[in-house]
Structures are given as structure tokens and as C-alpha cells.
Amino acid sequence: MCGIVGYIGHGSAAPVLLEGLRRLEYRGYDSAGIALVQRRRLKVHKAAGRVEELRRRVGDDAPGSVGIAHTRWATHGEVTDANAHPHTDTSGRFAVVHNGIVENSDQLRAKLIADGVQLVSDTDTEALVHLIAARAEETDTLEAAVRAVLSSVEGTYGLVVLDSKRPDELVVARNGSPIVLGVGEGETFVASDVAALVRHTQQVVYLEDGEIATVRADAFRTSGRAQTVELSEEDYELGDAEDFMRKEMAEQPEAVRRALRGRLDPRFATAHLGGIRLDPRELRNVRRVKFLGCGSAYYAGQVGANLVEELARIPADAEPASEFRYRSPVIDSDTLYVAISQSGETLDTLAAVQELNRKGGRVIGAVNVVGSAVARECGSGVFLHAGPEVSVASTKAFTNMTVSFAMLALLLGRVRDLSAAGGARLVEGLRALPDQIQAVLDTDAEVAEVARRYAKAEHMFFIGRVRGWPVAREGAQKLKEISYLHAEAYQAAELKHGPLALIDRDMPSVVIVPNDELLTKNISTIEQIKARGGPVIAVTNATLPPGLVDAELRIPSNSPELDPILLTIPTQLFAYHLASALGRDIDKPRNLAKSVTVE
């Protein structure tokens, strides 16, 4: 992985490909490359580092009306020019760009070496292009050669193959890693993400898993139909913001309004989620809810599980999707599984959904991308309506996940024993969220001052209990991924069972303190930390004893069940400003990618 762009048509390929790579930079990468057909010969440029360095090497006026390009996030081999994609065969006729992992690449590479092929990279992808080149000598079409080679490949791939002797076609293939086609007038675009296409077309076709297709300037054949994406070039532009994370944090009030629009029913004090396609009888038959996600999506699932148990009084929990299929899970027909993925392409989550479908489980998706793999595999679910999220660190998508799960919990509660009065209280609380989130965002300057005060810390604890526990986990995640400061989340009661040994004046603790029935317990935890000299930053809507904490990050009060949604916002701002004080590249944290399509 991480980004693929292809073009075939009547125009100049180089500017389309380079601009496409620029729009995919947000996904995370360490090198980039491009292959253009010029007079039936390949011209390949590669650069370890940023797309801008590749642009300088290539130039926007490079000739050629067909080409492929790639941004690489290293999985096999170090970050070097040689390991960057595209990879070519020995003759320089064929080029391949590839997202995913070829799990049997060691065997394939060993066979090629035994056959006398000289490999020039350490990647799994290079084996594919040599195998395709050899098989192309024996087949009538490039697609047949690609199909034959992929039949012996184990692993995942989003693949585009270019033959300089056949410059009127590209062959694309998908298995576990996204490929989308963009349909233009006498030109066709290929990408791993629709973000690379919206400048040129809103008509797209998503390849299905296991699909291989030949693409020409004016024709292609796939199992899917073209659909219109309601996105534009402006959706992926910064505007006046310093970076995308700041832009997307500021967009959260409007994103939540979109998620709530048309879904709240004050008359019956409930929520409408038509996309899950479950009638009241089916909802009543749900005996358990399990949320499956990775990273921030997993922590959002924990918030959701707490909400379901509180409001619907049925067992619920969250589990990392990356672990789910490997532990041979028991699939219960009375359990509703919720697969969570911002991109809808997270491989671990997709694999969990496929395992559930294979075993007859009932699974719905919670995704932010229409037509994504998880959405198609689930067939029903909740669309997050967060809008495009470019920053690697999720903010508005996480918030919309938790808001969506609050509506799911309200719906489940109202078909059971949650009273109309209780439902009405939650409906009003949900309606209040956009303005309350804006109120928290308006404390930006105060949060920035606190963040700068602790920017020199080397380690930090995030502490919470019950409702505050997933908030603490997400807060630690944000701080780790964009500031590189070591942060650990702990349940408040667990501090005294080991972690308290690490508390001293150089170990700040961010303590999540909602104004709920556990307030006195949380105050006791803070006193334990202060007794050992540890600085405390409280994220709270409670009135704390004077002088108890070193800093407070305040939120408005809502229904206690919904407070975790608001408590998360200051932790986003805190992580952002601390990372900014340290001079980090906030939108492109090291070693991370936005859409994780490998295991």
C-alpha cells in the first residue's frame, strides 16, 4: 500500500497522475513513483520521500497519454528508490503498481531467482511483474496473463498492470485492497481512493473482490455499475486551515448535524436508522451487540457498547477486529455485530465481516464511504455522514461513530424498556450536541495553553473509568499518533494495581471526570495521583474541589450517557496543540497510514 493512480485517454497522463498522488498523500506513504508510455516504451521515475520530489524529477509536461503511479508505505524492504513502485520486468516492457501483501512472495521470488531472474528490489510486488511478463509470452491477452499469475498468489492486492506494447489498455485487479474506476469522456481513471478522481469525474465504478478487468480509454467491463459520488474537489482542499486535522475538528458540529438529520423522532422519543434494515420484532430479538473495529474505531465501539448496555439493558462489548477471526469466535444468531471502519476498506475489519458472513452471523456496517468494501459486504448499516476525512488522526469520523451508536442504543432501548421520558431526554441531548461541541471547540486557546505547558513531558497517563475509559483510550491514541509522546490509558481503579509506581512530578495524568455517579471515585483517584506528586489535567464538566488539579479542560453538561462524546473533543484539541508545539507533521504522522489495507 498505499496509493494507486492510473490514467488512459486522450490527455496528458503525467499531470493527472501527479495530482492524483498529491491527493492521496493523506493516506500516509514514504516513497512515490510513476511509469509513462512514451513511443511504446516505458519511462519510469521513482523517489524515496515526498510526491513533490517526484514531481520535480518528472515535470508536468512529460509526454504520454497512459500511465500508472503509486505512493508506497513500506511493508517489504526499506524506503529506497529501488523499492518504490512501479516495478518493471527485466526487459522494461511491463510495469505494476500494487497495494496489499503477497504472502507467498518468498517462494515466488525464490523460484524466479532459480530461473535466472535478477531481482533489483526487496519487495513482494516485484515478483508479480516478472511472473506476468513471463506468462504474457504464452497468452493472447494481458488480462489472461494477469489472471493466470494471480491464481498462484496468496494474499491481498489492488493491482494495475501496464504493457508498453499495448498502450491502449490497463489491467486492474482487486482482492482485499480497493480499486475504483473513474469514467470520463474518452478517458478512464483508476485509483485506490475516490479522492484522486473527484477533480476529473463524479462517475465511479468500484471493483468487487476477486475481480479482474481490462480498462481502455472509452470502455471497460466490470460486474459493477457506474454510480455518482456526491463529493467534489473542494471537499479535499484545506481552505484557510493550517492542516486537515484542524479543519476536520472544526467541521464536527456540522458533521454531527448531518448524522442526526432525519434520524431523530421526538414524537416517539426514538431514532430511525433505516439503513440497518431491522424491524422492531427483529430488534427485540437481539440478545447481544458486539462492536468490531480497529484503533479509534474500536474505541468508538467501546463507547457504543456502554451506551447499548445503559439504554437497552442488553449485554454489549467491543473487540479489535484484527483479533476476531483468529480466535475462532463463537457466532451467535441472536447477536448483532457492528463492523466499524471510517474508510470501509480496513482489511482486518473486512476479514471479520467475511468470517461472520461465512458463519451466518448478522452484521451491519458503520462506515463513512459509500460503496466501500465493508459497506458492500455487510449490505446494511449506518452511514456516518462525517464527510471526507483526510488527516490520518480521526476526529470527526470518530465523533460521528459515537453519535451513530448513541442513536442505535436509543433505538434498541425504546423497543425494550427505555421509557418515553428517558427517550425524550436522549433525543434532546443528541439535538444539543452540535452546539455543545462548538462550545468546546471555542475553548481552543485555553486548551492550547495547557498543551504547551506539558509539551516537554516524555510520558503521560490517560485515566478514566466506565464511561470515561474509552475516552481515555482514544485520548492516549490521539496523543501517541500525532505527537509521538508515549501515552498510556488506564482504568482508574487499576492505577493502584501497578501503574501508580510510575507516578511522579514528571508524569502528567489526563483524568476523564464526567459529572456522574462516579464523581467521588474519580476525585479519589486524582488525590492518589496528587499524593505522589503527579500533575493532573482534568477533562470534566464537574465542579472539582479548589486546588485539586493543575489544569481543567471544560465541557458543557449533557445527559450523562452522552457526556463521553463531548469529553473526547478536548482530548483532540490537547493532542493537536501538543503535537503542534513539538513541530510534528500533524496530518502525516510517521509510520502510519489512513486506510490500513494490509494485515
Coordinates of C-alpha atoms in Angstrom, one line a residue:
M1 CA 0.0 0.0 0.0
C2 CA -0.8 2.9 0.0
G3 CA -2.0 5.0 -3.1
I4 CA -2.6 4.0 -6.7
V5 CA -3.5 6.2 -9.7
G6 CA -3.8 5.3 -13.3
Y7 CA -4.9 7.1 -16.5
I8 CA -5.6 6.2 -20.1
G9 CA -7.1 8.6 -22.5
H10 CA -6.5 11.5 -24.9
G11 CA -4.9 13.9 -22.5
S12 CA -1.5 14.1 -20.9
A13 CA -1.1 11.5 -18.2
A14 CA 1.6 13.0 -16.1
P15 CA -0.3 15.9 -14.5
V16 CA -3.3 13.7 -13.8
L17 CA -1.1 11.1 -12.1
L18 CA 1.0 13.5 -10.1
E19 CA -2.1 15.5 -8.9
G20 CA -3.8 12.2 -8.0
L21 CA -0.8 11.2 -5.9
R22 CA -0.8 14.5 -4.2
R23 CA -4.5 14.0 -3.2
L24 CA -3.6 10.6 -1.8
E25 CA -0.7 11.9 0.3
Y26 CA -3.1 11.9 3.3
R27 CA -3.1 8.1 3.4
G28 CA 0.5 8.0 4.5
Y29 CA 3.5 7.0 2.4
D30 CA 7.3 7.0 2.3
S31 CA 8.1 7.0 -1.5
A32 CA 6.4 7.6 -4.8
G33 CA 6.9 6.6 -8.5
I34 CA 5.4 6.9 -11.9
A35 CA 5.5 4.9 -15.2
L36 CA 4.5 6.6 -18.5
V37 CA 4.3 5.0 -22.0
Q38 CA 6.3 7.1 -24.4
R39 CA 6.5 5.8 -28.0
R40 CA 5.7 2.3 -26.8
R41 CA 8.5 2.4 -24.3
L42 CA 8.2 2.8 -20.5
K43 CA 9.7 5.8 -18.8
V44 CA 9.9 5.2 -15.0
H45 CA 10.7 7.7 -12.3
K46 CA 10.9 6.9 -8.6
A47 CA 11.7 8.9 -5.5
A48 CA 12.1 8.0 -1.8
G49 CA 10.4 10.8 0.0
R50 CA 7.6 13.2 -0.9
V51 CA 5.5 13.4 -4.1
E52 CA 6.9 16.9 -4.7
E53 CA 10.3 15.4 -5.2
L54 CA 8.9 13.0 -7.8
R55 CA 7.1 15.9 -9.5
R56 CA 10.5 17.8 -9.8
R57 CA 12.0 14.7 -11.4
V58 CA 9.2 14.1 -13.9
G59 CA 7.8 17.5 -14.7
D60 CA 4.1 18.1 -15.5
D61 CA 4.8 18.3 -19.3
A62 CA 6.3 14.8 -19.6
P63 CA 4.8 13.2 -22.7
G64 CA 2.4 10.2 -22.7
S65 CA -1.3 9.6 -22.5
V66 CA -1.2 6.4 -20.5
G67 CA 0.5 5.7 -17.2
I68 CA 0.4 4.4 -13.6
A69 CA 1.6 5.9 -10.4
H70 CA 1.9 4.9 -6.7
T71 CA 2.7 6.1 -3.2
R72 CA 4.3 3.4 -1.1
W73 CA 4.0 2.6 2.6
A74 CA 6.8 0.2 3.2
T75 CA 5.9 -3.4 4.1
H76 CA 8.7 -5.3 2.3
G77 CA 12.1 -3.7 2.2
E78 CA 13.4 -0.3 3.3
V79 CA 12.5 3.1 2.0
T80 CA 14.6 3.4 -1.2
D81 CA 14.2 4.4 -4.8
A82 CA 14.6 0.8 -5.8
N83 CA 11.8 -0.4 -3.5
A84 CA 9.4 2.3 -4.7
H85 CA 6.7 1.3 -7.2
P86 CA 6.1 1.0 -10.1
H87 CA 8.1 -2.2 -10.6
T88 CA 9.2 -3.4 -14.0
D89 CA 10.2 -6.6 -15.6
T90 CA 13.8 -7.2 -16.8
S91 CA 13.0 -6.0 -20.4
G92 CA 11.4 -2.8 -19.1
R93 CA 8.2 -3.6 -21.0
F94 CA 5.7 -4.3 -18.2
A95 CA 5.1 -2.1 -15.1
V96 CA 3.0 -2.9 -12.0
V97 CA 1.7 -0.9 -9.0
H98 CA 0.3 -2.8 -6.1
N99 CA -1.3 -2.3 -2.7
G100 CA -1.5 -5.2 -0.3
I101 CA 0.8 -8.0 0.7
V102 CA 1.8 -11.1 -1.3
E103 CA 2.1 -13.6 1.5
N104 CA 3.9 -16.3 -0.6
S105 CA 6.3 -13.8 -2.1
D106 CA 9.4 -15.6 -0.6
Q107 CA 8.5 -18.7 -2.6
L108 CA 7.7 -16.8 -5.8
R109 CA 11.0 -14.8 -5.5
A110 CA 13.0 -17.9 -4.9
K111 CA 11.6 -19.6 -8.0
L112 CA 12.4 -16.5 -10.1
I113 CA 15.9 -16.4 -8.8
A114 CA 16.3 -20.1 -9.6
D115 CA 15.1 -19.4 -13.1
G116 CA 17.8 -16.8 -13.5
V117 CA 15.8 -13.6 -13.0
Q118 CA 17.8 -10.8 -11.4
L119 CA 15.6 -9.1 -8.8
V120 CA 16.5 -5.4 -8.0
S121 CA 14.3 -4.7 -5.0
D122 CA 13.3 -6.3 -1.7
T123 CA 9.6 -6.1 -2.4
D124 CA 6.9 -8.7 -2.8
T125 CA 5.5 -6.8 -5.7
E126 CA 8.5 -7.2 -8.0
A127 CA 7.8 -10.9 -8.2
L128 CA 4.4 -10.2 -9.7
V129 CA 5.7 -8.2 -12.7
H130 CA 8.3 -10.8 -13.6
L131 CA 5.7 -13.5 -13.5
I132 CA 3.2 -11.5 -15.6
A133 CA 5.9 -10.8 -18.1
A134 CA 6.8 -14.5 -18.5
R135 CA 3.1 -15.6 -18.7
A136 CA 2.3 -12.9 -21.3
E137 CA 4.5 -14.8 -23.8
E138 CA 2.1 -17.7 -23.5
T139 CA -1.3 -15.9 -23.5
D140 CA -3.3 -14.0 -26.1
T141 CA -4.2 -11.1 -23.8
L142 CA -2.6 -9.2 -20.9
E143 CA -5.7 -9.9 -18.8
A144 CA -5.3 -13.7 -19.3
A145 CA -1.6 -13.4 -18.2
V146 CA -2.6 -11.4 -15.1
R147 CA -5.4 -13.9 -14.2
A148 CA -3.0 -16.9 -14.6
V149 CA -0.4 -15.3 -12.3
L150 CA -2.9 -14.2 -9.6
S151 CA -4.2 -17.7 -9.4
S152 CA -0.9 -18.7 -7.7
V153 CA -0.8 -15.6 -5.5
E154 CA -1.7 -15.8 -1.8
G155 CA -2.5 -12.5 -0.1
T156 CA -4.2 -9.2 -0.9
Y157 CA -3.8 -6.9 -3.8
G158 CA -5.1 -3.8 -5.5
L159 CA -3.2 -4.1 -8.8
V160 CA -2.8 -2.1 -12.0
V161 CA -0.7 -3.6 -14.9
L162 CA 0.7 -1.7 -17.8
D163 CA 2.2 -3.2 -21.0
S164 CA 4.1 -0.6 -23.1
K165 CA 3.5 -2.7 -26.2
R166 CA -0.3 -2.5 -25.6
P167 CA -0.7 1.2 -24.7
D168 CA -4.4 1.1 -25.3
E169 CA -5.2 -0.8 -22.2
L170 CA -4.6 -1.3 -18.5
V171 CA -5.4 -4.4 -16.5
V172 CA -6.7 -3.9 -13.0
A173 CA -7.4 -6.5 -10.2
R174 CA -8.7 -6.4 -6.7
N175 CA -8.6 -8.8 -3.8
G176 CA -8.9 -7.2 -0.3
S177 CA -7.5 -3.8 -1.4
P178 CA -9.7 -1.2 -3.1
I179 CA -9.7 -0.3 -6.8
V180 CA -12.1 2.2 -8.2
L181 CA -12.5 3.3 -11.8
G182 CA -13.4 6.9 -12.8
V183 CA -15.5 7.3 -16.0
G184 CA -14.7 10.3 -18.2
E185 CA -15.3 11.5 -21.7
G186 CA -13.0 9.3 -23.8
E187 CA -10.7 8.7 -20.8
T188 CA -10.7 6.4 -17.8
F189 CA -9.1 6.9 -14.5
V190 CA -8.0 4.3 -11.9
A191 CA -7.3 4.8 -8.2
S192 CA -7.3 3.2 -4.8
D193 CA -9.3 6.1 -3.4
V194 CA -12.0 8.3 -4.9
A195 CA -10.2 11.3 -3.6
A196 CA -7.8 11.0 -6.6
L197 CA -10.7 11.1 -9.1
V198 CA -13.2 13.8 -8.0
R199 CA -11.3 16.5 -9.8
H200 CA -12.0 14.8 -13.1
T201 CA -15.3 12.9 -12.7
Q202 CA -18.1 12.0 -10.2
Q203 CA -18.9 8.8 -12.1
V204 CA -17.1 5.8 -10.5
V205 CA -17.2 2.0 -10.5
Y206 CA -16.0 0.0 -7.6
L207 CA -14.3 -3.3 -8.4
E208 CA -15.5 -6.3 -6.4
D209 CA -13.1 -8.7 -4.5
G210 CA -11.7 -11.2 -6.9
E211 CA -12.5 -9.1 -10.0
I212 CA -10.0 -8.6 -12.9
A213 CA -10.8 -6.1 -15.7
T214 CA -9.3 -4.6 -18.8
V215 CA -9.7 -0.9 -18.9
R216 CA -9.5 1.3 -22.1
A217 CA -10.0 5.0 -22.7
D218 CA -13.5 4.5 -23.8
A219 CA -14.6 1.2 -22.4
F220 CA -14.3 -1.3 -19.5
R221 CA -16.1 -4.3 -18.4
T222 CA -16.8 -5.0 -14.7
S223 CA -19.6 -6.5 -12.6
G224 CA -20.4 -3.2 -11.0
R225 CA -22.4 -0.3 -12.4
A226 CA -21.2 3.4 -12.5
Q227 CA -22.5 5.5 -9.6
T228 CA -22.3 9.1 -8.8
V229 CA -20.3 10.2 -5.8
E230 CA -21.5 13.3 -4.1
L231 CA -18.0 14.7 -3.5
S232 CA -16.1 17.5 -5.1
E233 CA -12.5 18.7 -5.4
E234 CA -13.2 21.3 -2.7
D235 CA -14.0 18.5 -0.2
Y236 CA -10.4 17.6 -0.2
E237 CA -8.9 21.1 0.0
L238 CA -7.6 22.8 3.1
G239 CA -9.2 26.2 2.6
D240 CA -8.0 28.6 5.3
A241 CA -7.0 25.9 7.8
E242 CA -3.4 25.2 8.7
D243 CA -3.9 21.4 8.3
F244 CA -6.6 18.9 7.8
M245 CA -6.8 17.8 11.4
R246 CA -7.6 21.3 12.5
K247 CA -10.1 21.7 9.6
E248 CA -11.9 18.4 10.5
M249 CA -12.1 19.2 14.2
A250 CA -13.8 22.4 13.3
E251 CA -16.2 20.6 11.0
Q252 CA -17.5 18.4 13.8
P253 CA -20.6 20.4 14.7
E254 CA -21.9 20.3 11.1
A255 CA -20.9 16.7 10.7
V256 CA -22.9 15.7 13.7
R257 CA -25.9 17.7 12.4
R258 CA -25.7 15.6 9.2
A259 CA -25.6 12.4 11.1
L260 CA -28.7 13.4 13.1
R261 CA -30.7 14.9 10.3
G262 CA -33.9 12.9 9.7
R263 CA -32.9 10.3 12.2
L264 CA -34.5 11.6 15.5
D265 CA -38.2 11.0 16.2
P266 CA -39.4 13.3 19.0
R267 CA -42.9 12.0 18.7
F268 CA -42.0 8.5 19.8
A269 CA -38.8 9.5 21.6
T270 CA -36.6 7.3 19.4
A271 CA -34.3 7.2 16.4
H272 CA -34.8 6.0 12.9
L273 CA -31.9 4.1 11.3
G274 CA -33.5 2.7 8.1
G275 CA -30.1 1.5 6.8
I276 CA -29.8 -1.3 9.3
R277 CA -33.0 -3.0 7.8
L278 CA -34.2 -4.4 11.1
D279 CA -37.9 -4.1 12.1
P280 CA -39.0 -3.7 15.7
R281 CA -39.5 -7.5 16.1
E282 CA -36.0 -8.3 14.9
L283 CA -34.6 -5.6 17.1
R284 CA -36.3 -7.1 20.1
N285 CA -34.8 -10.4 19.3
V286 CA -31.3 -9.1 19.6
R287 CA -29.8 -10.5 22.7
R288 CA -26.3 -9.1 22.5
V289 CA -24.4 -6.5 20.5
K290 CA -20.7 -6.7 19.6
F291 CA -18.8 -3.9 18.0
L292 CA -15.7 -4.7 15.9
G293 CA -13.2 -2.1 14.8
C294 CA -9.5 -1.2 14.8
G295 CA -7.8 1.7 16.5
S296 CA -10.1 4.6 17.0
A297 CA -13.0 2.7 15.5
Y298 CA -12.5 0.1 18.3
Y299 CA -12.6 2.7 21.0
A300 CA -15.7 4.2 19.4
G301 CA -17.2 0.7 19.6
Q302 CA -16.4 0.7 23.4
V303 CA -18.4 3.9 23.7
G304 CA -21.2 2.3 21.7
A305 CA -21.2 -0.9 23.9
N306 CA -21.5 1.2 27.1
L307 CA -24.5 3.1 25.5
V308 CA -26.2 -0.1 24.5
E309 CA -25.9 -1.6 27.9
E310 CA -27.1 1.6 29.7
L311 CA -30.0 2.4 27.4
A312 CA -31.2 -1.0 26.1
R313 CA -30.0 -3.2 29.1
I314 CA -28.7 -5.9 26.9
P315 CA -25.1 -7.2 27.0
A316 CA -22.7 -5.4 24.7
D317 CA -19.0 -5.3 24.2
A318 CA -16.3 -4.2 21.7
E319 CA -13.4 -6.2 20.3
P320 CA -10.5 -5.4 18.0
A321 CA -11.5 -6.7 14.6
S322 CA -7.9 -7.7 14.0
E323 CA -8.2 -10.4 16.6
F324 CA -11.7 -11.5 16.0
R325 CA -11.3 -14.1 13.2
Y326 CA -8.1 -15.6 14.6
R327 CA -9.6 -16.8 17.9
S328 CA -12.2 -18.9 16.1
P329 CA -15.1 -16.9 17.6
V330 CA -18.5 -18.5 18.6
I331 CA -21.1 -16.8 16.3
D332 CA -24.4 -16.4 18.0
S333 CA -27.5 -15.9 15.8
D334 CA -29.0 -13.6 18.5
T335 CA -26.1 -11.3 18.4
L336 CA -26.0 -8.1 16.3
Y337 CA -22.4 -7.5 15.1
V338 CA -21.4 -3.9 14.1
A339 CA -18.4 -3.6 11.9
I340 CA -16.8 -0.1 12.2
S341 CA -14.5 1.5 9.6
Q342 CA -14.1 5.1 8.5
S343 CA -12.8 4.1 5.1
G344 CA -14.8 0.9 4.8
E345 CA -11.6 -0.7 3.5
T346 CA -9.8 -1.7 6.7
L347 CA -8.6 -5.2 5.9
D348 CA -8.9 -6.6 9.4
T349 CA -12.4 -5.4 9.7
L350 CA -13.4 -6.6 6.3
A351 CA -12.0 -10.0 7.1
A352 CA -14.0 -10.1 10.3
V353 CA -17.2 -9.3 8.3
Q354 CA -16.4 -12.1 5.8
E355 CA -15.9 -14.5 8.7
L356 CA -19.3 -13.5 10.1
N357 CA -21.0 -13.9 6.8
R358 CA -19.4 -17.3 6.3
K359 CA -20.7 -18.5 9.7
G360 CA -24.2 -17.0 9.3
G361 CA -23.8 -14.0 11.7
R362 CA -25.9 -10.9 11.5
V363 CA -23.6 -8.0 10.8
I364 CA -24.2 -4.3 9.9
G365 CA -21.6 -1.8 8.9
A366 CA -20.8 1.7 10.3
V367 CA -18.8 3.3 7.5
N368 CA -18.1 6.8 6.1
V369 CA -17.6 5.8 2.4
V370 CA -20.5 4.7 0.2
G371 CA -19.6 1.7 -1.9
S372 CA -16.7 0.7 0.2
A373 CA -15.8 -3.0 0.7
V374 CA -17.2 -3.2 4.3
A375 CA -20.4 -1.5 3.2
R376 CA -20.9 -3.8 0.3
E377 CA -20.0 -6.9 2.3
C378 CA -22.4 -6.0 5.1
G379 CA -25.2 -4.9 2.8
S380 CA -26.8 -2.8 5.5
G381 CA -25.8 -0.5 8.3
V382 CA -25.3 3.1 9.3
F383 CA -23.7 5.7 7.1
L384 CA -21.7 8.1 9.2
H385 CA -22.1 11.3 7.2
A386 CA -18.9 12.7 8.5
G387 CA -17.7 13.9 5.1
P388 CA -14.2 13.2 3.7
E389 CA -11.6 12.7 6.4
V390 CA -8.1 13.4 5.2
S391 CA -6.0 13.6 8.3
V392 CA -4.6 10.3 9.5
A393 CA -5.8 11.0 13.0
S394 CA -9.5 10.5 13.0
T395 CA -11.6 13.2 14.7
K396 CA -15.0 13.9 13.1
A397 CA -15.4 10.3 11.9
F398 CA -14.8 9.1 15.5
T399 CA -17.3 11.6 16.8
N400 CA -19.9 10.6 14.2
M401 CA -19.4 7.0 15.1
T402 CA -20.2 7.6 18.7
V403 CA -23.2 9.7 17.8
S404 CA -24.5 7.0 15.5
F405 CA -24.1 4.4 18.2
A406 CA -26.0 6.6 20.6
M407 CA -28.9 6.5 18.1
L408 CA -28.6 2.7 17.8
A409 CA -28.7 2.4 21.6
L410 CA -31.7 4.7 21.8
L411 CA -33.5 2.7 19.1
L412 CA -32.7 -0.7 20.9
G413 CA -33.7 0.8 24.2
R414 CA -37.1 2.1 23.0
V415 CA -38.2 -1.3 21.6
R416 CA -37.4 -2.6 25.1
D417 CA -37.8 -0.9 28.5
L418 CA -36.5 2.6 28.0
S419 CA -39.3 4.9 28.9
A420 CA -40.7 7.6 26.6
A421 CA -39.4 10.2 29.1
G422 CA -36.0 8.6 29.0
G423 CA -36.0 8.5 25.2
A424 CA -37.1 12.2 25.0
R425 CA -34.2 13.1 27.3
L426 CA -31.8 11.4 25.0
V427 CA -33.3 12.9 21.9
E428 CA -32.9 16.4 23.3
G429 CA -29.4 15.6 24.4
L430 CA -28.5 14.4 20.9
R431 CA -30.0 17.6 19.4
A432 CA -27.9 19.7 21.8
L433 CA -24.6 18.1 20.8
P434 CA -23.6 20.2 17.7
D435 CA -23.8 23.5 19.6
Q436 CA -22.1 22.0 22.7
I437 CA -19.3 20.6 20.5
Q438 CA -18.9 24.1 19.1
A439 CA -18.7 25.5 22.6
V440 CA -15.9 23.1 23.4
L441 CA -14.1 24.0 20.2
D442 CA -14.3 27.6 21.3
T443 CA -12.1 26.8 24.3
D444 CA -9.2 26.2 21.8
A445 CA -7.0 28.9 23.2
E446 CA -7.2 27.7 26.7
V447 CA -6.5 24.1 25.7
A448 CA -3.6 25.2 23.6
E449 CA -2.0 27.0 26.7
V450 CA -2.4 23.8 28.8
A451 CA -0.9 21.6 26.0
R452 CA 2.1 23.9 25.6
R453 CA 2.7 23.7 29.3
Y454 CA 3.1 19.9 29.2
A455 CA 4.7 19.6 25.7
K456 CA 8.1 18.7 27.3
A457 CA 6.7 15.6 29.1
E458 CA 8.1 12.3 27.8
H459 CA 5.3 10.1 29.2
M460 CA 1.7 10.7 30.0
F461 CA -1.2 8.7 31.5
F462 CA -4.9 9.0 30.4
I463 CA -7.2 7.8 33.2
G464 CA -10.9 7.0 33.1
R465 CA -13.5 4.7 34.5
V466 CA -16.7 3.2 33.0
R467 CA -18.0 6.0 30.6
G468 CA -14.6 7.7 30.7
W469 CA -12.5 4.6 30.0
P470 CA -12.9 4.6 26.2
V471 CA -12.5 8.3 26.2
A472 CA -9.1 7.9 27.9
R473 CA -8.1 5.2 25.4
E474 CA -8.9 7.4 22.4
G475 CA -7.2 10.4 24.0
A476 CA -4.0 8.4 24.5
Q477 CA -4.3 7.2 20.9
K478 CA -4.5 10.7 19.5
L479 CA -1.5 11.9 21.5
K480 CA 0.6 9.0 20.6
E481 CA -0.1 9.0 16.9
I482 CA 0.5 12.7 16.2
S483 CA 2.9 13.9 18.9
Y484 CA 5.0 10.6 19.3
L485 CA 4.8 11.2 23.0
H486 CA 4.5 7.9 24.9
A487 CA 0.9 7.8 26.3
E488 CA -0.9 5.0 28.1
A489 CA -4.5 4.7 29.0
Y490 CA -5.6 3.0 32.3
Q491 CA -8.8 2.3 34.1
A492 CA -8.9 4.5 37.2
A493 CA -9.2 1.6 39.6
E494 CA -6.3 -0.2 38.0
L495 CA -3.8 2.5 38.9
K496 CA -3.2 1.1 42.4
H497 CA -2.6 -2.3 40.9
G498 CA 0.8 -1.4 39.4
P499 CA 0.9 1.7 37.2
L500 CA 0.9 4.0 40.3
A501 CA 4.5 3.1 40.7
L502 CA 5.3 5.3 37.7
I503 CA 3.7 8.4 39.0
D504 CA 6.0 11.3 39.8
R505 CA 6.3 15.0 39.1
D506 CA 7.4 14.3 35.5
M507 CA 4.4 12.0 34.7
P508 CA 1.3 14.1 33.9
S509 CA -2.1 12.4 34.0
V510 CA -5.1 13.4 31.9
V511 CA -8.1 12.3 34.0
I512 CA -11.6 12.0 32.5
V513 CA -14.0 13.2 35.1
P514 CA -17.7 13.2 34.0
N515 CA -20.2 14.7 36.4
D516 CA -21.9 11.4 37.1
E517 CA -22.5 8.9 39.9
L518 CA -18.8 8.1 40.0
L519 CA -17.5 11.6 40.6
T520 CA -16.3 10.9 44.1
K521 CA -14.5 7.8 42.9
N522 CA -12.7 9.9 40.3
I523 CA -11.8 12.6 42.8
S524 CA -10.3 9.9 45.0
T525 CA -8.2 8.7 42.0
I526 CA -6.9 12.2 41.4
E527 CA -6.0 12.5 45.1
Q528 CA -3.9 9.3 44.8
I529 CA -2.0 10.8 41.9
K530 CA -1.5 14.2 43.6
A531 CA -0.3 12.5 46.8
R532 CA 2.6 11.2 44.7
G533 CA 3.5 14.5 43.1
G534 CA 1.9 13.8 39.7
P535 CA 0.4 16.7 37.7
V536 CA -3.2 16.2 36.8
I537 CA -5.2 17.7 33.9
A538 CA -8.9 17.1 34.3
V539 CA -11.3 16.8 31.4
T540 CA -14.6 17.5 33.1
N541 CA -18.0 19.1 33.4
A542 CA -18.0 18.6 37.2
T543 CA -17.2 21.1 40.0
L544 CA -14.0 19.9 41.5
P545 CA -12.5 20.9 44.9
P546 CA -10.4 24.1 44.6
G547 CA -6.7 23.4 44.0
L548 CA -7.3 19.7 43.3
V549 CA -6.0 19.6 39.8
D550 CA -3.3 21.6 37.9
A551 CA -5.5 22.3 34.9
E552 CA -9.1 21.8 33.7
L553 CA -10.4 21.3 30.2
R554 CA -14.1 22.0 30.5
I555 CA -17.1 20.7 28.6
P556 CA -20.9 21.5 28.9
S557 CA -23.2 19.0 30.6
N558 CA -25.5 16.8 28.6
S559 CA -27.3 13.6 29.6
P560 CA -24.7 11.5 31.4
E561 CA -24.8 8.8 28.8
L562 CA -23.8 11.3 26.1
D563 CA -21.1 13.0 28.0
P564 CA -18.3 10.8 26.6
I565 CA -19.0 12.2 23.1
L566 CA -18.2 15.7 24.5
L567 CA -15.4 14.6 26.7
T568 CA -13.5 13.4 23.6
I569 CA -13.3 16.8 22.0
P570 CA -10.8 18.4 24.4
T571 CA -8.5 15.4 24.1
Q572 CA -8.4 16.0 20.4
L573 CA -7.5 19.7 20.8
F574 CA -5.0 18.8 23.5
A575 CA -3.2 16.3 21.3
Y576 CA -3.3 18.7 18.3
H577 CA -1.7 21.6 20.2
L578 CA 0.9 19.5 22.0
A579 CA 1.9 18.0 18.6
S580 CA 2.0 21.5 17.1
A581 CA 4.2 22.8 19.9
L582 CA 6.6 19.9 19.1
G583 CA 6.6 20.8 15.4
R584 CA 5.1 17.5 14.2
D585 CA 3.7 16.9 10.8
I586 CA 0.2 16.5 12.1
D587 CA -1.6 15.2 9.0
K588 CA 1.1 12.7 8.1
P589 CA 2.4 11.0 11.3
R590 CA 5.3 8.8 10.8
N591 CA 4.9 5.1 10.2
L592 CA 1.1 5.4 9.9
A593 CA -1.4 5.2 7.0
K594 CA -5.0 6.5 6.8
S595 CA -6.6 3.3 5.4
V596 CA -4.9 0.2 6.6
T597 CA -5.4 -2.4 3.8
V598 CA -2.7 -4.9 5.0
E599 CA -2.6 -7.1 8.0

